[in-house]
Amino acid sequence: MQIGTQAICNMLTGNMAGSKLVWKEWMRDADRGSVYSELLAINDDGVIMATMILILNCIRNSEELCQIMVNAKTGVAMLNSILNDLERLHSDEQNKNFELGYAIISQLIDYGHFTTIYKTIENTSDNKMNGRLTMLIKVLDSKIHAYKEGEVPDFLGHTELKKISGLVRQLCQRAIFVMNQVIEGQQQEQEISSVLEIDDVSEVYTALVLILQTSSTLLTLNDQGHTVFKEMLIEDDVLKSVTDLLTCCETMDQKKQPGFNYLKRDSVRLLGALCHEDRRMQDKIREIGGIPIILAQCKIEDANPCKYSIYLREYAILALRNILKDNHENQAIIAELEPKEAVQTDELTEMGLKAKLVNGEVKLEKA
């Protein structure tokens, strides 16, 4: 099979007319085209490599053939197989087959087919998050971060930006549902492990972290595209969704239940970006009670790290700066806050110190 596939690949390489003719026939004739999606499912790296090279050679630099692939039943079957292979190989990104699969999906995204692929795979998965969808988001996220600094990538048109905005809200709601299940399970003294037996929990978490990071990145761009995306987020009421997510994460922490690592960090970062130089968002976060929950994040947490040594507390401080800037109503909320108690931390206990609240100020004394 590998030799036969390589032979076809050799015949079509550099033969644009032949590639176009053959590709259209494969996409039209399900019986012929399905052979190659079946080859992609074989547990043989050599066969998979030859098949991916063949597919890539056919669609490379051809908007027409990419369009045909994402709309054909045979093409969708190939995409499912390719994304499955990427998921299987994601821990070994130096693997040649991973590079080939990434190149195929990347080529399709370049021609603006992210949303089409996402919806198609979602429809074949009972609208549940799965590894193929997560891998598709990973490829998109990687391409955005690799794009030239300061500009919205050319492959992100209105449809793609709108899809990203919708995913923030959709995945936030799903994560909140899962965490509420955990909290309710604890209240009813159920086994937490049984509550967490939801098929797509892990995929929702991974996808949500990626989408939050991607959205924050797009909001920090300097060109006009970031303004368009921000208005989409506002229209989808993402500020409310992310604030609810952050509140739920905080509740999980207070109940000593493990939350989704990184979610607080990336939620705070996105909220800060939304409130940057935007009076509407500053007022909105005050109205929904989001300022105290942001203020509560001004602490160090091992579960919410950030590369480059920037942690949750730093993102929270930056977010507060954006929320309070030139907004007297928001500043008044902070000014009215009064300390309620001095928290005795394990670190203070180890140092032989005790925290006390005296006349509104925290004092330390020997234990």
Coordinates of C-alpha atoms in Angstrom, one line a residue:
M1 CA 0.0 0.0 0.0
Q2 CA 2.8 2.4 0.8
I3 CA 4.6 1.7 -2.4
G4 CA 1.4 2.1 -4.4
T5 CA 0.6 5.4 -2.7
Q6 CA 4.1 6.7 -3.2
A7 CA 3.9 5.8 -6.9
I8 CA 0.7 7.8 -7.3
C9 CA 2.3 10.7 -5.4
N10 CA 5.3 10.6 -7.7
M11 CA 3.1 10.7 -10.8
L12 CA 1.1 13.7 -9.5
T13 CA 4.0 15.7 -8.1
G14 CA 4.5 18.8 -10.2
N15 CA 1.5 17.8 -12.4
M16 CA -1.1 20.4 -11.6
A17 CA -3.5 19.4 -14.3
G18 CA -3.3 15.7 -13.2
S19 CA -3.6 16.6 -9.5
K20 CA -6.7 18.7 -10.1
L21 CA -8.4 16.0 -12.2
V22 CA -7.6 13.2 -9.8
W23 CA -8.5 15.2 -6.7
K24 CA -11.9 16.2 -8.1
E25 CA -12.6 12.6 -9.0
W26 CA -11.7 11.4 -5.5
M27 CA -13.9 14.0 -3.8
R28 CA -16.8 13.2 -6.2
D29 CA -16.5 9.4 -6.0
A30 CA -16.9 8.4 -2.4
D31 CA -15.8 4.8 -3.1
R32 CA -12.5 5.9 -4.6
G33 CA -11.8 8.7 -2.2
S34 CA -12.6 6.7 0.9
V35 CA -9.6 4.5 0.2
Y36 CA -7.3 7.3 1.3
S37 CA -9.2 8.1 4.5
E38 CA -8.9 4.4 5.3
L39 CA -5.2 4.4 4.6
L40 CA -4.8 7.3 7.1
A41 CA -6.5 5.1 9.7
I42 CA -4.0 2.2 9.2
N43 CA -1.5 1.7 12.1
D44 CA 1.5 2.1 9.8
D45 CA 3.5 5.4 9.8
G46 CA 4.9 4.7 6.4
V47 CA 1.5 4.4 4.8
I48 CA 0.2 7.4 6.6
M49 CA 3.2 9.5 5.6
A50 CA 2.8 8.5 1.9
T51 CA -0.9 9.3 2.0
M52 CA -0.4 12.7 3.7
I53 CA 2.2 13.7 1.2
L54 CA -0.2 12.8 -1.6
I55 CA -3.0 14.9 -0.1
L56 CA -0.7 17.8 0.6
N57 CA 0.7 17.8 -3.0
C58 CA -2.9 17.8 -4.4
I59 CA -4.2 20.8 -2.4
R60 CA -1.1 22.9 -1.9
N61 CA -1.5 26.4 -3.1
S62 CA -4.9 25.6 -4.6
E63 CA -7.9 27.5 -3.2
E64 CA -10.2 25.6 -5.4
L65 CA -9.1 22.1 -4.3
C66 CA -9.1 23.1 -0.7
Q67 CA -12.6 24.4 -1.1
I68 CA -13.6 21.1 -2.6
M69 CA -12.0 19.1 0.2
V70 CA -13.8 20.8 3.1
N71 CA -17.2 20.4 1.4
A72 CA -16.9 16.8 0.2
K73 CA -17.9 13.9 2.3
T74 CA -14.7 12.1 1.3
G75 CA -12.7 15.2 2.2
V76 CA -14.3 15.4 5.7
A77 CA -13.5 11.8 6.3
M78 CA -9.8 12.5 5.5
L79 CA -9.8 15.5 7.8
N80 CA -11.2 13.5 10.7
S81 CA -8.4 10.9 10.1
I82 CA -5.7 13.6 9.8
L83 CA -6.8 15.3 13.0
N84 CA -6.9 12.0 14.8
D85 CA -3.3 11.4 13.8
L86 CA -2.3 14.8 15.0
E87 CA -3.9 14.1 18.3
R88 CA -2.1 10.8 18.6
L89 CA 1.2 12.4 17.7
H90 CA 0.9 15.8 19.5
S91 CA 3.5 14.7 22.1
D92 CA 6.0 14.2 19.3
E93 CA 5.7 17.3 17.2
Q94 CA 9.0 16.5 15.5
N95 CA 7.4 13.5 14.0
K96 CA 7.3 13.8 10.2
N97 CA 3.7 12.7 10.1
F98 CA 2.7 15.4 12.6
E99 CA 4.4 18.0 10.4
L100 CA 2.6 16.8 7.3
G101 CA -0.8 16.7 9.1
Y102 CA -0.2 20.2 10.5
A103 CA 0.8 21.4 7.0
I104 CA -2.5 20.1 5.5
I105 CA -4.7 21.7 8.2
S106 CA -2.7 24.9 8.0
Q107 CA -3.2 25.1 4.3
L108 CA -6.9 24.8 4.7
I109 CA -7.0 27.5 7.5
D110 CA -4.9 29.8 5.2
Y111 CA -7.8 29.7 2.8
G112 CA -10.3 30.6 5.5
H113 CA -11.8 27.2 6.2
F114 CA -11.3 27.0 10.0
T115 CA -15.0 27.6 10.8
T116 CA -16.2 25.2 8.0
I117 CA -14.0 22.4 9.3
Y118 CA -15.0 23.1 12.9
K119 CA -18.7 23.0 12.3
T120 CA -18.4 19.9 10.1
I121 CA -16.5 17.9 12.7
E122 CA -18.8 19.2 15.5
N123 CA -21.8 18.1 13.6
T124 CA -20.4 14.6 13.2
S125 CA -19.6 14.5 17.0
D126 CA -23.1 15.2 18.4
N127 CA -21.9 18.8 19.1
K128 CA -19.5 17.6 21.8
M129 CA -15.9 18.7 22.3
N130 CA -13.4 16.1 21.2
G131 CA -9.8 15.6 20.5
R132 CA -10.2 16.5 16.8
L133 CA -11.8 19.9 17.6
T134 CA -9.2 20.6 20.2
M135 CA -6.4 19.8 17.8
L136 CA -7.9 22.1 15.2
I137 CA -8.0 24.9 17.7
K138 CA -4.3 24.1 18.6
V139 CA -3.3 24.5 15.0
L140 CA -5.2 27.8 14.7
D141 CA -3.6 29.1 17.9
S142 CA -0.1 28.1 16.7
K143 CA -0.6 29.9 13.4
I144 CA -1.8 33.1 15.1
H145 CA 1.2 33.2 17.4
A146 CA 3.5 32.5 14.5
Y147 CA 2.0 35.4 12.5
K148 CA 3.8 38.7 12.1
E149 CA 3.5 40.7 15.2
G150 CA 0.9 43.4 15.6
E151 CA -1.6 42.4 12.9
V152 CA -4.7 40.2 12.7
P153 CA -3.7 37.3 10.4
D154 CA -5.0 37.4 6.9
F155 CA -6.7 34.0 7.4
L156 CA -8.9 35.3 10.1
G157 CA -11.9 36.8 8.3
H158 CA -15.1 38.0 9.9
T159 CA -16.5 34.4 10.0
E160 CA -13.4 33.0 11.8
L161 CA -13.3 35.9 14.3
K162 CA -17.0 35.5 15.1
K163 CA -16.5 31.8 15.6
I164 CA -13.7 32.4 18.1
S165 CA -15.8 34.9 20.0
G166 CA -18.7 32.4 20.1
L167 CA -16.4 29.6 21.3
V168 CA -15.3 31.7 24.3
R169 CA -18.9 32.0 25.5
Q170 CA -19.8 28.4 24.6
L171 CA -16.8 26.8 26.3
C172 CA -17.1 29.1 29.4
Q173 CA -20.7 27.9 29.9
R174 CA -19.6 24.3 29.5
A175 CA -16.8 24.7 32.0
I176 CA -19.1 26.4 34.5
F177 CA -21.5 23.5 34.1
V178 CA -18.8 21.0 34.9
M179 CA -17.5 22.9 38.0
N180 CA -21.1 23.3 39.3
Q181 CA -21.4 19.5 39.0
V182 CA -18.3 19.1 41.2
I183 CA -19.6 21.6 43.8
E184 CA -23.0 20.0 43.9
G185 CA -21.4 16.6 44.2
Q186 CA -19.4 17.8 47.2
Q187 CA -22.5 19.2 48.8
Q188 CA -24.3 15.9 48.4
E189 CA -21.2 14.0 49.6
Q190 CA -20.8 12.2 46.3
E191 CA -17.6 10.8 45.0
I192 CA -16.0 13.6 43.0
S193 CA -14.6 11.2 40.5
S194 CA -18.1 10.0 39.6
V195 CA -19.2 13.6 39.0
L196 CA -16.3 14.2 36.7
E197 CA -17.0 11.3 34.4
I198 CA -18.1 13.5 31.6
D199 CA -16.6 12.6 28.2
D200 CA -15.5 16.0 27.0
V201 CA -14.3 17.5 30.3
S202 CA -10.6 17.3 29.5
E203 CA -11.1 18.5 25.9
V204 CA -13.3 21.5 27.1
Y205 CA -10.6 22.5 29.5
T206 CA -7.8 22.4 26.9
A207 CA -9.9 24.1 24.2
L208 CA -11.0 26.8 26.7
V209 CA -7.5 27.7 27.8
L210 CA -6.4 27.9 24.1
I211 CA -9.4 30.1 23.1
L212 CA -8.9 32.4 26.1
Q213 CA -5.3 32.8 25.2
T214 CA -6.0 33.4 21.5
S215 CA -8.7 36.0 22.3
S216 CA -6.3 37.9 24.6
T217 CA -3.6 37.8 21.9
L218 CA -6.0 39.2 19.3
L219 CA -7.1 42.0 21.6
T220 CA -3.5 43.2 22.1
L221 CA -2.9 43.7 18.4
N222 CA -2.4 47.2 17.1
D223 CA -4.3 47.2 13.9
Q224 CA -8.0 47.8 13.2
G225 CA -8.8 44.1 13.2
H226 CA -8.6 43.9 17.0
T227 CA -11.3 46.5 17.3
V228 CA -13.6 44.5 15.1
F229 CA -12.9 41.4 17.2
K230 CA -13.5 43.3 20.5
E231 CA -17.0 44.4 19.3
M232 CA -17.8 40.7 18.6
L233 CA -16.8 39.8 22.1
I234 CA -19.0 42.6 23.5
E235 CA -21.9 41.5 21.3
D236 CA -21.5 37.9 22.6
D237 CA -21.4 39.2 26.2
V238 CA -18.1 37.5 26.8
L239 CA -17.3 39.8 29.7
K240 CA -20.2 38.3 31.6
S241 CA -19.3 34.7 30.6
V242 CA -15.7 35.0 31.6
T243 CA -16.5 36.8 34.9
D244 CA -18.9 34.0 35.7
L245 CA -16.2 31.5 34.9
L246 CA -13.7 33.3 37.2
T247 CA -16.3 33.4 40.0
C248 CA -16.9 29.7 39.6
C249 CA -13.1 29.0 39.7
E250 CA -12.9 31.0 42.9
T251 CA -15.7 29.1 44.5
M252 CA -13.9 25.9 43.6
D253 CA -10.8 27.1 45.4
Q254 CA -12.7 28.2 48.5
K255 CA -14.3 24.8 48.7
K256 CA -10.8 23.2 48.4
Q257 CA -11.8 21.5 45.2
P258 CA -9.2 21.4 42.3
G259 CA -10.3 23.8 39.6
F260 CA -9.1 23.9 36.1
N261 CA -5.5 25.1 36.2
Y262 CA -4.6 28.2 34.2
L263 CA -8.3 29.2 33.8
K264 CA -8.1 32.0 36.4
R265 CA -5.0 33.4 34.9
D266 CA -6.3 33.5 31.4
S267 CA -9.7 34.7 32.5
V268 CA -8.2 37.7 34.3
R269 CA -6.0 38.5 31.4
L270 CA -8.9 38.6 29.0
L271 CA -11.1 40.7 31.3
G272 CA -8.2 43.2 31.7
A273 CA -7.8 43.4 27.9
L274 CA -11.6 43.9 27.4
C275 CA -11.6 46.8 29.9
H276 CA -8.5 48.5 28.5
E277 CA -9.5 52.1 27.4
D278 CA -13.1 51.1 27.3
R279 CA -15.6 52.8 29.6
R280 CA -18.4 50.5 28.5
M281 CA -16.5 47.4 29.8
Q282 CA -15.3 49.2 32.9
D283 CA -18.9 50.0 33.9
K284 CA -20.1 46.6 32.9
I285 CA -17.7 44.7 35.1
R286 CA -18.7 46.9 38.0
E287 CA -22.4 46.4 37.4
I288 CA -22.1 42.6 37.4
G289 CA -20.0 42.6 40.5
G290 CA -16.7 41.6 38.9
I291 CA -14.4 44.1 40.6
P292 CA -14.1 42.2 44.0
I293 CA -13.5 38.9 42.2
I294 CA -10.6 40.5 40.2
L295 CA -9.3 42.0 43.4
A296 CA -9.3 38.6 45.0
Q297 CA -6.9 37.3 42.4
C298 CA -4.0 39.6 43.7
K299 CA -2.3 36.6 45.2
I300 CA 0.2 34.0 44.2
E301 CA -1.2 30.6 43.2
D302 CA 0.8 27.5 42.1
A303 CA -2.2 26.3 40.0
N304 CA -2.2 29.4 37.8
P305 CA 1.3 30.1 36.6
C306 CA 2.4 31.9 33.5
K307 CA 5.5 31.6 31.5
Y308 CA 8.0 34.5 31.5
S309 CA 7.5 34.6 35.3
I310 CA 4.3 36.6 35.1
Y311 CA 1.7 35.1 37.5
L312 CA -2.0 35.5 38.2
R313 CA -1.4 38.4 40.6
E314 CA 0.4 40.4 38.0
Y315 CA -2.4 39.9 35.5
A316 CA -4.9 40.9 38.2
I317 CA -3.1 44.1 39.0
L318 CA -2.9 45.0 35.4
A319 CA -6.6 44.2 35.0
L320 CA -7.5 46.4 38.0
R321 CA -5.4 49.2 36.5
N322 CA -7.5 49.0 33.3
I323 CA -10.8 48.8 35.2
L324 CA -10.0 51.7 37.5
K325 CA -8.4 54.1 35.0
D326 CA -10.4 57.4 34.8
N327 CA -13.4 55.7 36.3
H328 CA -14.4 57.3 39.6
E329 CA -17.3 54.9 40.2
N330 CA -15.0 51.9 40.1
Q331 CA -12.3 53.7 42.1
A332 CA -14.9 54.4 44.8
I333 CA -15.6 50.7 45.2
I334 CA -12.0 50.0 46.0
A335 CA -11.8 53.0 48.4
E336 CA -14.9 51.8 50.3
L337 CA -13.3 48.4 51.0
E338 CA -12.3 47.7 54.5
P339 CA -10.2 44.8 55.8
K340 CA -12.3 42.1 57.6
E341 CA -9.7 39.8 59.0
A342 CA -6.0 38.9 58.9
V343 CA -5.4 35.6 57.3
Q344 CA -2.8 33.3 59.0
T345 CA -0.9 31.6 56.2
D346 CA 1.2 28.5 56.5
E347 CA 4.3 30.5 55.7
L348 CA 3.7 32.9 58.6
T349 CA 3.2 29.9 60.9
E350 CA 6.5 28.4 59.8
M351 CA 8.3 31.7 60.5
G352 CA 6.7 31.8 64.0
L353 CA 4.6 34.8 63.2
K354 CA 0.9 35.6 63.8
A355 CA -1.2 38.0 61.8
K356 CA -3.6 40.3 63.6
L357 CA -5.9 43.0 62.5
V358 CA -5.5 46.2 64.6
N359 CA -7.4 49.3 63.8
G360 CA -7.8 48.3 60.1
E361 CA -4.2 47.4 59.7
V362 CA -2.5 44.0 59.6
K363 CA 0.1 43.6 62.2
L364 CA 2.6 40.8 62.7
E365 CA 3.7 39.5 66.1
K366 CA 5.6 36.5 67.4
A367 CA 3.3 33.5 67.8

